[in-house]
mmCIF file of C-alpha atoms in Angstrom:
data_model
loop_
_atom_site.group_PDB
_atom_site.id
_atom_site.type_symbol
_atom_site.label_atom_id
_atom_site.label_comp_id
_atom_site.label_asym_id
_atom_site.label_seq_id
_atom_site.Cartn_x
_atom_site.Cartn_y
_atom_site.Cartn_z
ATOM 1 C CA MET A 18 135.467 187.937 92.765
ATOM 2 C CA ALA A 19 133.516 184.621 91.910
ATOM 3 C CA ILE A 20 130.719 183.520 93.870
ATOM 4 C CA LYS A 21 131.406 180.137 95.736
ATOM 5 C CA LEU A 22 128.255 178.090 95.352
ATOM 6 C CA ALA A 23 127.864 174.598 97.089
ATOM 7 C CA VAL A 24 125.447 172.660 95.163
ATOM 8 C CA ILE A 25 124.224 169.805 97.690
ATOM 9 C CA TYR A 26 121.792 167.116 96.760
ATOM 10 C CA TYR A 27 120.748 163.782 97.905
ATOM 11 C CA SER A 28 119.378 161.592 95.273
ATOM 12 C CA THR A 29 117.971 157.816 95.641
ATOM 13 C CA TYR A 30 117.374 157.012 92.046
ATOM 14 C CA GLY A 31 119.350 159.937 90.272
ATOM 15 C CA THR A 32 116.407 162.793 89.543
ATOM 16 C CA ASN A 33 117.989 165.030 91.958
ATOM 17 C CA HIS A 34 121.557 164.266 91.053
ATOM 18 C CA GLN A 35 120.557 165.148 87.325
ATOM 19 C CA MET A 36 118.848 168.501 88.837
ATOM 20 C CA ALA A 37 122.148 169.179 90.785
ATOM 21 C CA GLN A 38 124.224 168.442 87.724
ATOM 22 C CA ILE A 39 122.404 170.841 85.375
ATOM 23 C CA ALA A 40 122.287 173.632 88.289
ATOM 24 C CA ALA A 41 126.128 173.115 88.693
ATOM 25 C CA GLU A 42 126.832 173.305 84.992
ATOM 26 C CA ALA A 43 124.517 176.725 84.663
ATOM 27 C CA ALA A 44 126.508 178.333 87.533
ATOM 28 C CA ARG A 45 130.057 177.479 86.242
ATOM 29 C CA ALA A 46 128.895 179.098 83.077
ATOM 30 C CA ALA A 47 127.540 182.043 84.991
ATOM 31 C CA GLY A 48 131.175 182.385 86.120
ATOM 32 C CA ALA A 49 130.760 180.918 89.857
ATOM 33 C CA ASP A 50 133.274 178.760 91.640
ATOM 34 C CA VAL A 51 131.102 175.619 92.149
ATOM 35 C CA ARG A 52 131.376 172.579 94.382
ATOM 36 C CA LEU A 53 128.897 169.859 93.536
ATOM 37 C CA LEU A 54 128.418 167.690 96.547
ATOM 38 C CA LYS A 55 126.101 165.007 97.911
ATOM 39 C CA VAL A 56 125.098 164.167 101.426
ATOM 40 C CA ALA A 57 125.712 161.029 103.105
ATOM 41 C CA GLU A 58 123.394 157.953 102.689
ATOM 42 C CA THR A 59 121.825 157.066 106.114
ATOM 43 C CA ALA A 60 119.739 154.142 104.878
ATOM 44 C CA PRO A 61 121.472 150.735 105.590
ATOM 45 C CA ALA A 62 123.878 149.464 103.101
ATOM 46 C CA GLU A 63 122.081 146.048 102.918
ATOM 47 C CA VAL A 64 118.649 147.915 102.101
ATOM 48 C CA VAL A 65 120.378 150.145 99.256
ATOM 49 C CA ALA A 66 121.958 146.803 97.691
ATOM 50 C CA GLY A 67 118.653 145.293 97.835
ATOM 51 C CA GLN A 68 117.149 148.005 95.388
ATOM 52 C CA GLU A 69 119.102 147.570 91.853
ATOM 53 C CA ALA A 70 118.078 151.198 90.886
ATOM 54 C CA TRP A 71 119.283 152.602 94.385
ATOM 55 C CA LYS A 72 122.546 150.399 94.277
ATOM 56 C CA ALA A 73 123.139 151.458 90.720
ATOM 57 C CA GLN A 74 122.717 155.215 91.657
ATOM 58 C CA SER A 75 124.935 154.855 94.755
ATOM 59 C CA GLU A 76 127.757 153.424 92.642
ATOM 60 C CA LYS A 77 127.508 155.678 89.657
ATOM 61 C CA THR A 78 127.985 158.756 92.213
ATOM 62 C CA ALA A 79 130.573 157.090 94.478
ATOM 63 C CA ASP A 80 133.199 159.648 93.378
ATOM 64 C CA ILE A 81 131.143 162.684 94.250
ATOM 65 C CA PRO A 82 132.500 163.933 97.425
ATOM 66 C CA ALA A 83 130.342 164.269 100.630
ATOM 67 C CA ALA A 84 128.928 167.550 101.778
ATOM 68 C CA SER A 85 130.520 168.746 105.053
ATOM 69 C CA ALA A 86 130.299 171.871 107.480
ATOM 70 C CA GLN A 87 133.413 172.931 105.739
ATOM 71 C CA ASP A 88 131.844 173.158 102.573
ATOM 72 C CA MET A 89 128.992 175.329 103.892
ATOM 73 C CA GLU A 90 131.441 177.721 105.403
ATOM 74 C CA TRP A 91 133.158 177.960 102.543
ATOM 75 C CA ALA A 92 130.270 178.815 100.196
ATOM 76 C CA ASP A 93 128.578 182.356 99.850
ATOM 77 C CA ALA A 94 125.368 180.724 98.511
ATOM 78 C CA TYR A 95 123.829 177.216 98.583
ATOM 79 C CA LEU A 96 121.425 175.610 96.301
ATOM 80 C CA ILE A 97 120.053 172.361 97.981
ATOM 81 C CA SER A 98 118.123 169.746 96.018
ATOM 82 C CA ALA A 99 116.260 166.563 97.825
ATOM 83 C CA PRO A 100 113.415 164.320 96.846
ATOM 84 C CA THR A 101 110.094 164.756 98.749
ATOM 85 C CA ARG A 102 109.306 162.396 101.467
ATOM 86 C CA PHE A 103 105.897 162.608 103.020
ATOM 87 C CA GLY A 104 105.714 166.378 102.272
ATOM 88 C CA VAL A 105 109.252 167.072 103.453
ATOM 89 C CA MET A 106 112.969 166.927 102.413
ATOM 90 C CA ALA A 107 114.655 163.195 102.361
ATOM 91 C CA SER A 108 115.638 162.215 105.788
ATOM 92 C CA GLN A 109 119.064 162.066 104.440
ATOM 93 C CA MET A 110 119.194 165.580 103.700
ATOM 94 C CA ARG A 111 117.537 166.558 107.094
ATOM 95 C CA ALA A 112 120.575 164.071 108.744
ATOM 96 C CA PHE A 113 122.908 166.353 107.354
ATOM 97 C CA ILE A 114 121.351 169.400 108.159
ATOM 98 C CA ASP A 115 121.341 168.315 111.808
ATOM 99 C CA THR A 116 125.024 168.149 111.693
ATOM 100 C CA LEU A 117 125.327 171.900 111.202
ATOM 101 C CA GLY A 118 124.564 173.101 114.856
ATOM 102 C CA GLY A 119 128.199 174.130 115.360
ATOM 103 C CA ILE A 120 128.598 175.989 112.456
ATOM 104 C CA TRP A 121 125.001 177.507 112.677
ATOM 105 C CA ALA A 122 125.984 178.411 116.248
ATOM 106 C CA LYS A 123 128.862 180.508 115.504
ATOM 107 C CA GLY A 124 127.042 182.449 112.999
ATOM 108 C CA GLY A 125 128.754 180.596 109.670
ATOM 109 C CA LEU A 126 125.303 180.043 107.831
ATOM 110 C CA ALA A 127 123.909 183.628 108.285
ATOM 111 C CA ASN A 128 123.407 186.141 105.428
ATOM 112 C CA LYS A 129 124.218 183.545 102.862
ATOM 113 C CA ALA A 130 121.691 183.244 99.775
ATOM 114 C CA ILE A 131 119.767 179.873 99.720
ATOM 115 C CA SER A 132 117.542 178.382 97.131
ATOM 116 C CA ALA A 133 116.095 174.863 96.901
ATOM 117 C CA MET A 134 114.774 172.287 94.266
ATOM 118 C CA THR A 135 112.891 169.117 94.618
ATOM 119 C CA SER A 136 111.131 166.206 93.022
ATOM 120 C CA ALA A 137 108.428 163.554 93.691
ATOM 121 C CA GLN A 138 107.028 160.783 92.104
ATOM 122 C CA ASN A 139 103.660 162.791 91.030
ATOM 123 C CA ALA A 140 103.019 166.282 90.370
ATOM 124 C CA HIS A 141 101.031 167.075 93.778
ATOM 125 C CA GLY A 142 103.413 164.820 95.715
ATOM 126 C CA GLY A 143 104.413 167.532 98.494
ATOM 127 C CA GLN A 144 106.869 169.460 96.273
ATOM 128 C CA GLU A 145 105.744 173.016 97.446
ATOM 129 C CA THR A 146 105.618 171.842 101.364
ATOM 130 C CA THR A 147 109.119 170.257 100.730
ATOM 131 C CA LEU A 148 110.497 173.701 99.678
ATOM 132 C CA LEU A 149 108.640 175.713 102.159
ATOM 133 C CA SER A 150 109.802 173.469 104.927
ATOM 134 C CA PHE A 151 113.205 173.741 103.885
ATOM 135 C CA TYR A 152 113.071 177.632 103.977
ATOM 136 C CA VAL A 153 112.052 177.560 107.509
ATOM 137 C CA THR A 154 115.342 175.819 108.194
ATOM 138 C CA ALA A 155 117.037 178.692 106.062
ATOM 139 C CA MET A 156 115.147 181.254 108.244
ATOM 140 C CA HIS A 157 116.620 179.847 111.373
ATOM 141 C CA TRP A 158 120.149 180.196 109.921
ATOM 142 C CA GLY A 159 119.597 183.522 109.065
ATOM 143 C CA GLY A 160 120.119 182.808 105.311
ATOM 144 C CA ILE A 161 118.534 185.055 102.711
ATOM 145 C CA VAL A 162 115.778 182.847 100.590
ATOM 146 C CA VAL A 163 116.200 183.379 97.070
ATOM 147 C CA ALA A 164 113.122 181.672 95.125
ATOM 148 C CA PRO A 165 112.943 181.939 91.571
ATOM 149 C CA GLY A 166 109.445 183.601 91.950
ATOM 150 C CA TYR A 167 107.770 184.490 88.753
ATOM 151 C CA THR A 168 110.884 186.174 87.400
ATOM 152 C CA ASP A 169 111.253 184.552 83.968
ATOM 153 C CA PRO A 170 108.365 183.245 81.556
ATOM 154 C CA VAL A 171 110.021 179.532 81.953
ATOM 155 C CA ILE A 172 108.822 179.205 85.119
ATOM 156 C CA PHE A 173 104.870 178.723 83.793
ATOM 157 C CA LYS A 174 106.283 176.227 81.441
ATOM 158 C CA THR A 175 107.700 174.206 83.859
ATOM 159 C CA GLY A 176 104.421 174.112 86.287
ATOM 160 C CA GLY A 177 104.443 177.572 87.588
ATOM 161 C CA ASN A 178 106.109 176.651 90.895
ATOM 162 C CA PRO A 179 107.460 180.158 92.466
ATOM 163 C CA TYR A 180 109.328 178.646 95.197
ATOM 164 C CA GLY A 181 111.846 176.535 93.596
ATOM 165 C CA TYR A 182 112.272 174.214 90.719
ATOM 166 C CA THR A 183 110.144 170.983 90.948
ATOM 167 C CA HIS A 184 110.424 167.761 88.843
ATOM 168 C CA THR A 185 108.309 164.856 88.376
ATOM 169 C CA GLN A 186 110.364 161.629 88.739
ATOM 170 C CA GLY A 187 110.689 159.649 85.549
ATOM 171 C CA ALA A 188 109.864 162.683 83.310
ATOM 172 C CA GLU A 189 112.246 164.397 80.718
ATOM 173 C CA PHE A 190 114.843 166.986 81.588
ATOM 174 C CA ASP A 191 113.760 169.269 78.300
ATOM 175 C CA GLU A 192 114.736 172.556 77.395
ATOM 176 C CA ASN A 193 112.090 174.261 79.663
ATOM 177 C CA ALA A 194 113.389 172.102 82.495
ATOM 178 C CA LYS A 195 116.852 173.193 82.043
ATOM 179 C CA SER A 196 116.350 176.564 81.461
ATOM 180 C CA ALA A 197 114.061 177.023 84.639
ATOM 181 C CA ILE A 198 117.064 175.373 86.718
ATOM 182 C CA GLY A 199 119.626 177.672 84.893
ATOM 183 C CA HIS A 200 117.239 180.709 85.802
ATOM 184 C CA GLN A 201 116.989 179.585 89.139
ATOM 185 C CA VAL A 202 120.624 179.106 89.659
ATOM 186 C CA ARG A 203 121.771 182.429 88.084
ATOM 187 C CA ARG A 204 119.203 184.449 90.456
ATOM 188 C CA LEU A 205 120.930 182.853 93.028
ATOM 189 C CA ILE A 206 124.314 183.877 91.956
ATOM 190 C CA GLU A 207 122.965 187.167 91.179
ATOM 191 C CA VAL A 208 121.542 188.070 94.848
ATOM 192 C CA ALA A 209 124.734 186.163 96.635
ATOM 193 C CA GLY A 210 127.195 188.659 94.438
ATOM 194 C CA LYS A 211 124.870 191.800 95.959
ATOM 195 C CA LEU A 212 125.068 190.498 99.449
ATOM 196 C CA LYS A 213 128.908 189.714 99.055
#
């Protein structure tokens, strides 16, 4: 039976959208049933429209469905990807998380495998704290954190972050980046399969 994976992202300018797409493709290749979902934009429409790159990304991904509590209930595992904002996840992702109280209260988020990815403008812009702070949320849910650790040599080729893939905005998604994301999502699926 295929693992049901929700790849949920927020992306202002496209970096985390690309990361989520790479992960979704790798998960499908590994046999998972995948839903690629974005979280709803919380910034005012006039602010988004006032920045050309932000507006373009919003228009480019208009057809991607918004994540819901029902998607969280459906999934066996979650891969979350959101940019770093001042050392924690972007407020749009936190706003989505804040809608999950009902499903959390009935145990609908417990015992599910969870992994996360992030990006920032520079290599030391808070990526590790972003991932670790999200994993605290996952622990409150009763989720099972599945970080990549140092379980594949490619981790060292992409910055050596054992908590989850991190990307510097504007850097190319080369084969090492794609391999690291693919490894993380396959590991997540493997652990989710053992839990299921």
